[in-house]
Tab-separated table of C-alpha atoms and ligand atoms in Angstrom:
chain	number	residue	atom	x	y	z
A	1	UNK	CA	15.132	40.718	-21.500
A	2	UNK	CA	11.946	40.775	-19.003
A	3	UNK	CA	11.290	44.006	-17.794
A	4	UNK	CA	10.768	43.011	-13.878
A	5	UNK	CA	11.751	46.516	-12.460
A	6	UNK	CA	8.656	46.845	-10.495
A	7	UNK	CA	8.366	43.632	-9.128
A	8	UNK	CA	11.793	44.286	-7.953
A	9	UNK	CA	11.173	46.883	-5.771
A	10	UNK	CA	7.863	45.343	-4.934
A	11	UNK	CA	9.647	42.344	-3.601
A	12	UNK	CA	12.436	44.393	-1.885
A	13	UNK	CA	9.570	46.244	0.150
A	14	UNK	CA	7.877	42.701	1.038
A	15	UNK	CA	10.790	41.243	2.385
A	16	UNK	CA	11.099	44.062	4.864
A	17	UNK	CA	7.431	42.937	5.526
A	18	UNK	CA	7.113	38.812	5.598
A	19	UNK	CA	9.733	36.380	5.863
A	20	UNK	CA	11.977	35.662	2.383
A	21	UNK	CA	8.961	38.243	0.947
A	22	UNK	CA	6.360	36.245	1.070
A	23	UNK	CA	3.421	34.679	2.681
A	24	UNK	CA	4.463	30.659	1.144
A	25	UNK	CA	8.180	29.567	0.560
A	26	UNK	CA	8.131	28.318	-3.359
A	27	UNK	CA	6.464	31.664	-4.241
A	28	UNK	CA	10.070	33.279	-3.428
A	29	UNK	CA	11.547	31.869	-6.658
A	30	UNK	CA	14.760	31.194	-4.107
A	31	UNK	CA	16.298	28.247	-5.961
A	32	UNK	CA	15.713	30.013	-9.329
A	33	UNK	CA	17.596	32.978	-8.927
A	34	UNK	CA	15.525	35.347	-10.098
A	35	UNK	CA	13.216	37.967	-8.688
A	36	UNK	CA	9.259	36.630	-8.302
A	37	UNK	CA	7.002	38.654	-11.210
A	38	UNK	CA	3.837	40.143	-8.903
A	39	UNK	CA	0.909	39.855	-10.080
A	40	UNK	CA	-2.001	42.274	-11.148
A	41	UNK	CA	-4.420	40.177	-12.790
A	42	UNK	CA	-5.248	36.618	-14.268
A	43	UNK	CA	-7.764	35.996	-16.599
A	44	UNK	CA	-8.274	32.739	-18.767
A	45	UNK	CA	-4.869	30.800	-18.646
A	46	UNK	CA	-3.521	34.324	-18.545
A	47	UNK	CA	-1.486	35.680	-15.932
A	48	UNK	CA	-0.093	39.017	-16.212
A	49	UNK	CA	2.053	40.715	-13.797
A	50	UNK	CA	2.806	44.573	-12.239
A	51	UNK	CA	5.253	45.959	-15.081
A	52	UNK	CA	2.555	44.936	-17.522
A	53	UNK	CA	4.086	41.605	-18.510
A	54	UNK	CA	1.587	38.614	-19.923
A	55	UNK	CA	2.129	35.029	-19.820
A	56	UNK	CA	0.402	31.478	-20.380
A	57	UNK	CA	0.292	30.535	-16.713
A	58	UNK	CA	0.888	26.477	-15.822
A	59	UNK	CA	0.798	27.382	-11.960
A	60	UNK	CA	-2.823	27.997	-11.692
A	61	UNK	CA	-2.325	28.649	-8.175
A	62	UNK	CA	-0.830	25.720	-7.724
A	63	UNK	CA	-3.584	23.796	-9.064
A	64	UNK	CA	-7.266	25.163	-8.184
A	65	UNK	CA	-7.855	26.772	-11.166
A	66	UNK	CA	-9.096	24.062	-12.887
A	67	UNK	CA	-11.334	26.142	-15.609
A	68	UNK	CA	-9.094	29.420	-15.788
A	69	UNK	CA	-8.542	32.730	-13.951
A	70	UNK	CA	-11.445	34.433	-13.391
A	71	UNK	CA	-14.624	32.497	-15.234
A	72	UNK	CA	-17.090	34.593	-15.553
A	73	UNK	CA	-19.919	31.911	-13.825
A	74	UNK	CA	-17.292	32.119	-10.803
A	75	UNK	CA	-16.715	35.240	-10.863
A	76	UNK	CA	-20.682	36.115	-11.399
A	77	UNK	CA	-21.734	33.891	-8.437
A	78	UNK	CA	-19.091	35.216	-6.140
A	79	UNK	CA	-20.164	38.920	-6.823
A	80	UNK	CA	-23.836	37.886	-5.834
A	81	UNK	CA	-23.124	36.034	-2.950
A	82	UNK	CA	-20.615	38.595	-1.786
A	83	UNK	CA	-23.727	41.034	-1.701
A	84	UNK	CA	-25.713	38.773	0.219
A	85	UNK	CA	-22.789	38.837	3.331
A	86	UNK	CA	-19.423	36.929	3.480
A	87	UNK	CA	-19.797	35.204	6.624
A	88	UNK	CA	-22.343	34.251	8.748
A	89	UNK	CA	-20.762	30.950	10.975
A	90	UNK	CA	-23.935	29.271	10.771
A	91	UNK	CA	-25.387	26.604	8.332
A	92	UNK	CA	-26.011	27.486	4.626
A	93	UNK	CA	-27.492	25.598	1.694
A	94	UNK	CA	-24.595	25.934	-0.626
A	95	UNK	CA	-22.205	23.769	1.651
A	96	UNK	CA	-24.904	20.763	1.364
A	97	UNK	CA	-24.949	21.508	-2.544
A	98	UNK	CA	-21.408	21.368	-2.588
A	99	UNK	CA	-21.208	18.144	-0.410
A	100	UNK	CA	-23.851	16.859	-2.614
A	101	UNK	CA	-22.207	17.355	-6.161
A	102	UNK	CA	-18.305	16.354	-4.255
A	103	UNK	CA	-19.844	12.849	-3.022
A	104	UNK	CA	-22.038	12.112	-6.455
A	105	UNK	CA	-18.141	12.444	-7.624
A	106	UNK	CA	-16.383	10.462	-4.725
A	107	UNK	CA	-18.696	8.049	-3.651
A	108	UNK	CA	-16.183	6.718	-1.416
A	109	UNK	CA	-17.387	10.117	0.374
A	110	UNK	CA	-20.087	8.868	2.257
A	111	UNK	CA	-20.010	12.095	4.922
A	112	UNK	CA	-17.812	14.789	4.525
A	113	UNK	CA	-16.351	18.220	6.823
A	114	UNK	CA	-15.521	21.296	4.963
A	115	UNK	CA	-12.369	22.881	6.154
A	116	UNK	CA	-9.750	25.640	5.100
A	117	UNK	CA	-6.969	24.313	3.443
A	118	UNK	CA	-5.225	21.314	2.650
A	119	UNK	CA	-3.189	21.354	6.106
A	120	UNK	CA	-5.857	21.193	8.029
A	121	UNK	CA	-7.775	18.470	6.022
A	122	UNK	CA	-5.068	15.818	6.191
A	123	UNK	CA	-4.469	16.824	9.936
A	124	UNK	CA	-8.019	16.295	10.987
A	125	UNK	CA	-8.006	13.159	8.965
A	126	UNK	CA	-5.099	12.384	10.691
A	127	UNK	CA	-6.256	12.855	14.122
A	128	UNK	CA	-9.581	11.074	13.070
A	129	UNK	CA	-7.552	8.072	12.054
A	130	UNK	CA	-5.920	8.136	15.710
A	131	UNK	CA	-9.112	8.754	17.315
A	132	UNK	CA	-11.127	6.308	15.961
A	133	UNK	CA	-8.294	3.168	16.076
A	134	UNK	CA	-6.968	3.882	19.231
A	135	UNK	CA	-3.383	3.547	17.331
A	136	UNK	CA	-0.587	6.220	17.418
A	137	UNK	CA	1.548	5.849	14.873
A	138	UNK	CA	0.943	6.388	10.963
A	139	UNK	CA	2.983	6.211	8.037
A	140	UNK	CA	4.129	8.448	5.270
A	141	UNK	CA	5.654	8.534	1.877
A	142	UNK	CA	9.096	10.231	1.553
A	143	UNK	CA	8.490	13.035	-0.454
A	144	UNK	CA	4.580	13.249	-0.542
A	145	UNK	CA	3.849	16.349	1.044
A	146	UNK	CA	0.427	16.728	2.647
A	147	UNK	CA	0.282	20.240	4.221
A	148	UNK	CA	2.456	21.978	7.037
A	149	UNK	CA	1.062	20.567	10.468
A	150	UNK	CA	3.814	18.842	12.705
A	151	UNK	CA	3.173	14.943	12.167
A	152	UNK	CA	3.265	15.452	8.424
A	153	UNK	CA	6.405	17.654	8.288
A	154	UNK	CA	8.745	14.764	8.012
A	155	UNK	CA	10.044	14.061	4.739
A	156	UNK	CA	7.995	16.007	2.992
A	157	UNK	CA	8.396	17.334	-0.573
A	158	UNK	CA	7.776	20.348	-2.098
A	159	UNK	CA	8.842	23.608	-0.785
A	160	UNK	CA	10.729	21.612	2.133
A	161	UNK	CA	12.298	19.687	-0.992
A	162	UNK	CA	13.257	22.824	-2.539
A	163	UNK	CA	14.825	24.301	0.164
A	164	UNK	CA	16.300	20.821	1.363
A	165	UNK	CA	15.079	20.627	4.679
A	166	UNK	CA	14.397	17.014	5.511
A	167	UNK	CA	12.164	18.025	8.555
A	168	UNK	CA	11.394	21.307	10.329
A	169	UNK	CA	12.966	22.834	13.233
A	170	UNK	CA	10.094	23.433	15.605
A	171	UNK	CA	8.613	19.904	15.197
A	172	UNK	CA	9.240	17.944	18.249
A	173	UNK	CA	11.351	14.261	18.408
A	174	UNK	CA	8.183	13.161	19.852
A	175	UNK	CA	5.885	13.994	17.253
A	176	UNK	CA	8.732	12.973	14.511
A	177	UNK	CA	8.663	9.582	16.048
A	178	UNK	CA	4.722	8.613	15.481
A	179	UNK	CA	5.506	9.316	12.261
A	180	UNK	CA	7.372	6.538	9.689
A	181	UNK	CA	8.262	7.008	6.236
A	182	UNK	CA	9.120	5.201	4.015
A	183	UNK	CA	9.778	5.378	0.127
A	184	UNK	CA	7.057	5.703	-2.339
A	185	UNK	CA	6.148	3.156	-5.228
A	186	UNK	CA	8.094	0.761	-2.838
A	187	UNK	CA	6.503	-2.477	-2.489
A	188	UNK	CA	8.920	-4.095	-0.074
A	189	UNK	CA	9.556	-1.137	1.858
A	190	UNK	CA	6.045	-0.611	2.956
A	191	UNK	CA	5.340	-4.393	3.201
A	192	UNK	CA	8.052	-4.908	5.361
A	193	UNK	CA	6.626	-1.738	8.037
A	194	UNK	CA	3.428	-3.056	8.044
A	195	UNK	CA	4.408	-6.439	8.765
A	196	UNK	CA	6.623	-5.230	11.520
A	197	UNK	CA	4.038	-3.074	12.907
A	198	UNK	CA	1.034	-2.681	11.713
A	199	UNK	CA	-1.161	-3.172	14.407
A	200	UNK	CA	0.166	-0.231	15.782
A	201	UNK	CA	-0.521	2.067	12.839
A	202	UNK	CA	-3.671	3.956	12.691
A	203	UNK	CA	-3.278	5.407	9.033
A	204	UNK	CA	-1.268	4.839	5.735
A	205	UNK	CA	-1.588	8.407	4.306
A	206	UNK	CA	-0.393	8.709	0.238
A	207	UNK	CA	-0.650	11.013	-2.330
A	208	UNK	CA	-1.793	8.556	-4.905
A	209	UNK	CA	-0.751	10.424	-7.565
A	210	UNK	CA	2.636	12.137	-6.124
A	211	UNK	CA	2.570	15.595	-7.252
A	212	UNK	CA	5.205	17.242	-5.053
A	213	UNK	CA	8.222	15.659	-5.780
A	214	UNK	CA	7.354	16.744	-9.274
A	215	UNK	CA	4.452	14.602	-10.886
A	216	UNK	CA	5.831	10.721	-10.374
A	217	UNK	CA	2.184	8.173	-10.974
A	218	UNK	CA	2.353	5.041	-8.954
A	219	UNK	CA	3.768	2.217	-10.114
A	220	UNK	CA	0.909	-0.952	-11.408
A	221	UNK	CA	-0.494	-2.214	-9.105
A	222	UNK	CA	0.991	-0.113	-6.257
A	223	UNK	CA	-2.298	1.537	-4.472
A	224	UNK	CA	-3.596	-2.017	-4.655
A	225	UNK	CA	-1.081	-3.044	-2.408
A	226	UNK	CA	-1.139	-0.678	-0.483
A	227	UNK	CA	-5.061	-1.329	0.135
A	228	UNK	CA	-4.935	-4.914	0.635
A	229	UNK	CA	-1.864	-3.944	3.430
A	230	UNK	CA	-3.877	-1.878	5.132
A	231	UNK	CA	-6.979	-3.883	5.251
A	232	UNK	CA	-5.211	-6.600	6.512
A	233	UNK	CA	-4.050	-5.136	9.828
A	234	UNK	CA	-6.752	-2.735	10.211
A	235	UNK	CA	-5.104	0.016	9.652
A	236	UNK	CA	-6.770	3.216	7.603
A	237	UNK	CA	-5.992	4.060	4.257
A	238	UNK	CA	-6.035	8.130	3.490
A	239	UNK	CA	-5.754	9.596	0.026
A	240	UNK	CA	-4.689	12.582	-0.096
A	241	UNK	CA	-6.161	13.855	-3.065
A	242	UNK	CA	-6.271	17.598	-2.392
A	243	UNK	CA	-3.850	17.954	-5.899
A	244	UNK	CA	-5.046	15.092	-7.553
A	245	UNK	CA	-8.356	14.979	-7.055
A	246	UNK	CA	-10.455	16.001	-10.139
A	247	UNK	CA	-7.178	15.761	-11.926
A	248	UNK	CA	-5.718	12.446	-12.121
A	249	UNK	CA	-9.414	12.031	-13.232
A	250	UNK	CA	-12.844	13.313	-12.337
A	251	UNK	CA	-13.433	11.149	-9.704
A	252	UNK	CA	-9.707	11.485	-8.782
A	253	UNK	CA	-6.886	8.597	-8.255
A	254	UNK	CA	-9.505	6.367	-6.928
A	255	UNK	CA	-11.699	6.409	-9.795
A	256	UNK	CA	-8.246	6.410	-11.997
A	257	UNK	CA	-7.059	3.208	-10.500
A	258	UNK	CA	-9.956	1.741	-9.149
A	259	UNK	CA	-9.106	1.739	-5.122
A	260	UNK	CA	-11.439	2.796	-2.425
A	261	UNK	CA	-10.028	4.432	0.432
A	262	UNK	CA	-11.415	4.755	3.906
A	263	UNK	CA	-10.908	8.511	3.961
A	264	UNK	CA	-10.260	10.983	1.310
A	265	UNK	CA	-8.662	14.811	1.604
A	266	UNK	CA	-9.519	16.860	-1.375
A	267	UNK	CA	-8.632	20.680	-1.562
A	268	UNK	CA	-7.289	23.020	-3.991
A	269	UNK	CA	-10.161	22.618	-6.948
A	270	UNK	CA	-12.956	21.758	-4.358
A	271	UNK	CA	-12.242	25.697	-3.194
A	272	UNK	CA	-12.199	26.886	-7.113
A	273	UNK	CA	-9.230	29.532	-5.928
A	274	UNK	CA	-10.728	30.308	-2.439
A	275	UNK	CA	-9.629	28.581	0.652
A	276	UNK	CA	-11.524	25.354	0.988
A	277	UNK	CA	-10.533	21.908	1.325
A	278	UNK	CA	-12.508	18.507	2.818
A	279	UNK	CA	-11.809	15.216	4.649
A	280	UNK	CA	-14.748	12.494	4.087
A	281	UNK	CA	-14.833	8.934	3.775
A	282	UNK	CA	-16.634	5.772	5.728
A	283	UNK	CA	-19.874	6.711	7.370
A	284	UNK	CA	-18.788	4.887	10.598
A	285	UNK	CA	-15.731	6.843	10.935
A	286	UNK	CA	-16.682	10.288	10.103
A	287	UNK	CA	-19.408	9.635	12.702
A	288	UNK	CA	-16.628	10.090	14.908
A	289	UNK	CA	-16.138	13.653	13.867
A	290	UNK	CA	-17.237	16.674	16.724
A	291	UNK	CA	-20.732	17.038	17.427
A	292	UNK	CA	-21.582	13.632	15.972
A	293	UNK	CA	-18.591	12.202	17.482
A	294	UNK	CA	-15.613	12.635	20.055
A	295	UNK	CA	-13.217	13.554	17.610
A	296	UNK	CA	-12.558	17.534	18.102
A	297	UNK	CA	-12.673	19.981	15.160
A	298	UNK	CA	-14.065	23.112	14.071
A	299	UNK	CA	-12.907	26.071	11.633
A	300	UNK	CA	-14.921	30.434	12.369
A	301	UNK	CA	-15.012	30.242	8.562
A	302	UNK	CA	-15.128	26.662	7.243
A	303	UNK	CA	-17.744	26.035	4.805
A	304	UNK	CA	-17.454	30.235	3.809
A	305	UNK	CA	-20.487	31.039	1.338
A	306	UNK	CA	-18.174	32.782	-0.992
A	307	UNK	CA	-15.652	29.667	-0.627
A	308	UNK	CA	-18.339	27.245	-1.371
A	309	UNK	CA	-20.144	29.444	-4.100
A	310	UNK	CA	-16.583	29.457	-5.885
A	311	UNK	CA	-16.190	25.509	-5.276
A	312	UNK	CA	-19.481	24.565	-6.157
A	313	UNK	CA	-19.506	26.852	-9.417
A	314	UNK	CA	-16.197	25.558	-10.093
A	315	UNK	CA	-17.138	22.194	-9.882
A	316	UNK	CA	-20.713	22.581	-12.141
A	317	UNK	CA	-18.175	23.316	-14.922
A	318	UNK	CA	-16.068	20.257	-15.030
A	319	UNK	CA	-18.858	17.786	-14.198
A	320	UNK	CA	-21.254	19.003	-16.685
A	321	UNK	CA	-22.650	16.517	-19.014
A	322	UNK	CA	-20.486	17.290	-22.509
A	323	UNK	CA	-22.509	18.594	-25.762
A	324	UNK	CA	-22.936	15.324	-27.829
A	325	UNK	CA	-19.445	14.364	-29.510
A	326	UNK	CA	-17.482	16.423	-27.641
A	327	UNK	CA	-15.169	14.893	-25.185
A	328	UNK	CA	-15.742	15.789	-21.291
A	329	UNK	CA	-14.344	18.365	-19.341
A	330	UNK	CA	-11.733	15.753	-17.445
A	331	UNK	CA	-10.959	14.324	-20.669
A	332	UNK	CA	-10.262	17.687	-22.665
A	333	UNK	CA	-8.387	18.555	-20.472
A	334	UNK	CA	-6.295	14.762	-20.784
A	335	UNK	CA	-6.244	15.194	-23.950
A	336	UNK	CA	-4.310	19.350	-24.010
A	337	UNK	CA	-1.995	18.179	-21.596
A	338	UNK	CA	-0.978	14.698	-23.762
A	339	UNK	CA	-0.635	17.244	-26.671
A	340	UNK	CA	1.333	19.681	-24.952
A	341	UNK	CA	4.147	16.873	-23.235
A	342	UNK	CA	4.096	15.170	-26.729
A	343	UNK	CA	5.522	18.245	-27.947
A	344	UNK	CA	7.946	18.848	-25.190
A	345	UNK	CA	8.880	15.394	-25.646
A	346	UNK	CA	10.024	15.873	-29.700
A	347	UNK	CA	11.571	19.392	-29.032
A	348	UNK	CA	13.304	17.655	-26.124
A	349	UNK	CA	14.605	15.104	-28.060
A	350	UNK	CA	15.162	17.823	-31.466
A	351	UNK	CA	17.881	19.263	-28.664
A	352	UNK	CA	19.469	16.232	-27.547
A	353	UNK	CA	18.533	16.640	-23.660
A	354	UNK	CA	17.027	13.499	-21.953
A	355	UNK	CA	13.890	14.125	-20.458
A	356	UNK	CA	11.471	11.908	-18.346
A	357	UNK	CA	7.845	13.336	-19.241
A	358	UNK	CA	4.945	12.586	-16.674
A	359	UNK	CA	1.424	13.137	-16.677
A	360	UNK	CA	-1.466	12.088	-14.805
A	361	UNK	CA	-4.643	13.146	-16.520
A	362	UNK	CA	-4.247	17.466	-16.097
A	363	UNK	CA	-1.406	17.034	-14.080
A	364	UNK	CA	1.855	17.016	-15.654
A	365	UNK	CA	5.787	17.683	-15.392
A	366	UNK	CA	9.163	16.933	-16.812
A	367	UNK	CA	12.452	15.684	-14.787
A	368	UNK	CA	15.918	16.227	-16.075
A	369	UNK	CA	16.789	13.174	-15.594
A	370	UNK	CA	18.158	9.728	-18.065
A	371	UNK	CA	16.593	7.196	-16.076
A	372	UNK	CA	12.544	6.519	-14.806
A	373	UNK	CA	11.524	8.339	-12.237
A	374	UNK	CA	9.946	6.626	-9.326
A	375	UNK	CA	10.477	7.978	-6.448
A	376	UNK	CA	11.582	10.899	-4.368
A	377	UNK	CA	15.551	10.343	-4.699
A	378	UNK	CA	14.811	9.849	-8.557
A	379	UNK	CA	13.484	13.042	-8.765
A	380	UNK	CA	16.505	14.660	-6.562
A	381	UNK	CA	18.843	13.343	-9.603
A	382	UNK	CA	17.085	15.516	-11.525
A	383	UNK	CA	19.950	18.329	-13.558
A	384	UNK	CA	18.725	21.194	-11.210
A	385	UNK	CA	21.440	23.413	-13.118
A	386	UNK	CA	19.273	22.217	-16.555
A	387	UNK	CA	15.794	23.025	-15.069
A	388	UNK	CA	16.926	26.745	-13.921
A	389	UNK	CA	18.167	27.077	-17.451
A	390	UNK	CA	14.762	25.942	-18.793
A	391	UNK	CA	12.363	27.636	-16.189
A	392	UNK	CA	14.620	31.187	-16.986
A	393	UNK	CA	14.360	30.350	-20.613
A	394	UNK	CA	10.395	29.719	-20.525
A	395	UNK	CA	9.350	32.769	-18.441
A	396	UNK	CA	11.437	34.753	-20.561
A	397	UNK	CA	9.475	33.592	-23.560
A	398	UNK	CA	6.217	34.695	-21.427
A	399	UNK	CA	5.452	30.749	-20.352
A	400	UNK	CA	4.892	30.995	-16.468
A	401	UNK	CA	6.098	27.678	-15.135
A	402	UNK	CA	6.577	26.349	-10.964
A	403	UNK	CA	9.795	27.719	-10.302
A	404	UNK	CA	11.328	24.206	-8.526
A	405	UNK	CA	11.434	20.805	-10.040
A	406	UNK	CA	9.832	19.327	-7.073
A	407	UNK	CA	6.271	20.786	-8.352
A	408	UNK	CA	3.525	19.791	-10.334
A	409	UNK	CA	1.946	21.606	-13.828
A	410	UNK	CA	-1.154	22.106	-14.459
A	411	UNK	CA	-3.471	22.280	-17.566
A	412	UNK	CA	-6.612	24.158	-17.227
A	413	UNK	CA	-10.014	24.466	-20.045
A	414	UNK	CA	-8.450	28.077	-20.696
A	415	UNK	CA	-5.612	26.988	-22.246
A	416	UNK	CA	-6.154	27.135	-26.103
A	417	UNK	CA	-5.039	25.034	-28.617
A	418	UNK	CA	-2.903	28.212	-29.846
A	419	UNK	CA	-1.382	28.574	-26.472
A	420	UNK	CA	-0.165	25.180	-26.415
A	421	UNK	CA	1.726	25.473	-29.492
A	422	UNK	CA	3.014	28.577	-28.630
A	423	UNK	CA	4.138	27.041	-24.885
A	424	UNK	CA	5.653	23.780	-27.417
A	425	UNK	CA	7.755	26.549	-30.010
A	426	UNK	CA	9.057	28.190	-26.810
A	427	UNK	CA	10.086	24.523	-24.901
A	428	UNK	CA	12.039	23.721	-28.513
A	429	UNK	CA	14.018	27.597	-27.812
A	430	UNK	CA	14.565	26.909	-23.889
A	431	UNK	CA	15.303	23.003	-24.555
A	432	UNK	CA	18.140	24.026	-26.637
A	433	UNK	CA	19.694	26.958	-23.979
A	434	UNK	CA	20.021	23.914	-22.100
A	435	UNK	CA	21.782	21.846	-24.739
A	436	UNK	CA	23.856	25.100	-24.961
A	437	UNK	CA	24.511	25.326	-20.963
A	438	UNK	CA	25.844	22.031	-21.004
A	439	UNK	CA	28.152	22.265	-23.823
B	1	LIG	C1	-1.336	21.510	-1.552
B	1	LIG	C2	-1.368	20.227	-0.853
B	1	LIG	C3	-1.664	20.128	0.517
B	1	LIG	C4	-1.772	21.328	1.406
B	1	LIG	O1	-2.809	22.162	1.085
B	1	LIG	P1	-2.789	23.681	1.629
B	1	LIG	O2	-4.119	24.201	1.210
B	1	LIG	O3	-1.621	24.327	0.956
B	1	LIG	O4	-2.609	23.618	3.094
B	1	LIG	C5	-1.824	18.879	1.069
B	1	LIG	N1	-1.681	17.770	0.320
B	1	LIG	C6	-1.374	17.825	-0.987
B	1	LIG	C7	-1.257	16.555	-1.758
B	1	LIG	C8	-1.182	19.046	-1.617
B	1	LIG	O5	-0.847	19.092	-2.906
């Protein structure tokens, strides 16, 4: 058995402290029923928690640690720029350098605003995309979840999957009603909205890869439509890329699948574990952005040196030109991850329990389920009784998984080839608890 004692009491203190414990709602481990391990230290793909546990750690904060826990270039340039102040509110080099290397990635970025977090990049894109149609309305998948702010808490996945809530309390009819959703990888659906009324809609917002309602790819052809759509009633497209960006590839969903978006939110990875994220896009319409433009926004701390030394060092790592032979960074990384669900896939299938195996370059996941898995209610008819049985089984075994089958995996450079058969022996051990559940 783990030994959690002190994070036991640890948590029992913190819920006297924050609500449910903690400071985000999937970090609770609610629908798990177990008690959240707290953590001391991460290095590598290493996390390792207060009684002194250690375990291969698929979280990676939820996805910005991209090249491990504590990298010693990250963790070198954040020491010297912490010495040189943390905050100044004024203009700084390394927030052009890190616009710089972001667009050479994104070229769909023609001008770009450094923000906080992903909330407040895909509501300022959001409010951009109002500002600059003149429309109200904007449209939604059911089930992509793109931050916390009112117009985007409808249908939303993730935590608010978890915990079932198909909207929040708080968030006013009015504010419910600008915003439409409809069902992802859904040609008709959306087709059918747009045609209806898409000359009142100033943005189709989409994760492109869906990554929290568990990791579900669009379907061929899908973000084409969805482009052509949009085009044709001159309505905006928004990616919100702040999960898959530098994931699904590199250069994101749009380089994966070829589609140009007006505006992009990216997040997570662009911060390289500190709180940054970034709305860019069309020249024209960012020009529209406060003091260029109209459009009101502003963040004390946005564009942080420490926040943008840990982006920009983060990002030097993955887009540096490979040794000659070796694969690149976004492609290693492609490559672990196809290795590692491969695995699942045969111990899966060693223990007789259907699985549905998804991965979009480091991004990755598996759904209980017999049948494909498209689309938010696909992913609901996942066995949650199975997945509590695996996620127990694997952090028992020292594999630290998302505790909720409504989030995404991640694969990061740390993770070495040993880990991953270590993380596929232990899959084979919890596959079969949950052959043994169910018998
Ligand atoms: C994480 C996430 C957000 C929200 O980012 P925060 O930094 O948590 O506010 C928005 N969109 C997507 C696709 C995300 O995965």
């Amino acid at each position: 058995m783990l030994n959690l004692k002190k994070s036991a009491a640890a948590f029992a203190e913190a819920k006297t402290l924050m609500p449910g414990g903690v400071n985000s709602p999937v970090r609770s481990y609610a629908n798990v029923g177990c008690n959240p391990p707290f953590i001391a230290r991460a290095q590598g793909d290493k996390i390792y928690d207060i009684d002194g546990n250690e375990y291969i750690d698929y979280v990676g904060s939820w996805g910005p640690m991209v090249v491990g826990h504590a990298h010693p270039n990250v963790v070198r340039a954040l020491q010297e720029a912490a010495a040189r102040g943390t905050s100044y509110g004024a203009p700084t080099c390394v927030e052009s350098d890190l616009a710089k290397l972001v667009m050479k990635v994104y070229p769909s970025i023609e001008v770009i605003r450094m923000v906080n977090s992903g909330t407040e990049a895909t509501m300022s894109a959001l409010r951009l995309a109002r500002g600059y149609t003149g429309r109200e309305k904007i449209v939604k998948f059911v089930g992509c979840y793109h931050g916390h702010s009112d117009s985007l808490l409808v249908h939303a996945g993730s935590g608010m999957a978890t915990f079932g809530v198909p909207s929040s309390p708080g968030v006013t009819r009015g504010t419910a009603q600008d915003t439409i959703s409809v069902p992802y990888n859904d040609v008709d659906a959306i087709t059918k909205i747009m045609e209806e009324m898409g000359d009142e809609i100033a943005a189709v917002i989409v994760e492109p890869v869906a990554g929290n309602m568990g990791c579900v790819p669009p379907r061929q052809g899908y973000l084409r439509t969805l482009r052509r759509l949009t085009e044709q009633h001159g309505t905006l497209l928004i990616f919100d890329e702040v999960m898959c960006g530098f994931r699904a590839s590199l250069g994101g969903a749009q380089a994966a699948y070829g589609i140009t978006p007006d505006l992009t939110c990216l997040g997570k990875i662009i911060g390289g574990g500190l709180p940054v994220a970034a709305y860019g896009g069309r020249r024209d319409i960012m020009m529209k952005v406060s003091p260029a433009g109209p459009v009101y926004q502003a963040g004390t701390l946005s564009g942080n040196p420490l926040a943008m030394t840990a982006g920009l060092e983060t990002l030097k790592i993955i887009t540096a030109e490979p040794e000659p032979g070796e694969a690149d960074y976004s492609r290693m990384l492609t490559l672990k991850t196809k290795k590692l669900l491969l695995g699942w896939q045969e111990k899966a299938r060693k223990a007789g329990v259907a699985i549905q195996a998804h991965q979009a370059g480091s991004m990755f996941g598996i759904f209980f389920n017999e049948h494909e898995v498209w689309d938010y209610e696909d992913s609901c008819a996942s066995d949650q009784e199975a997945f509590k049985v695996w996620f127990l089984s694997m952090l028992e075994q020292g594999i630290y998984l998302a505790p909720s089958q409504f989030e995404t995996l991640f694969m990061s450079g740390a993770h070495s080839e040993e880990d991953i058969e270590r993380t596929i022996d232990a899959a084979g051990n919890a596959f079969e608890q949950v052959a043994k559940s169910r018998r």
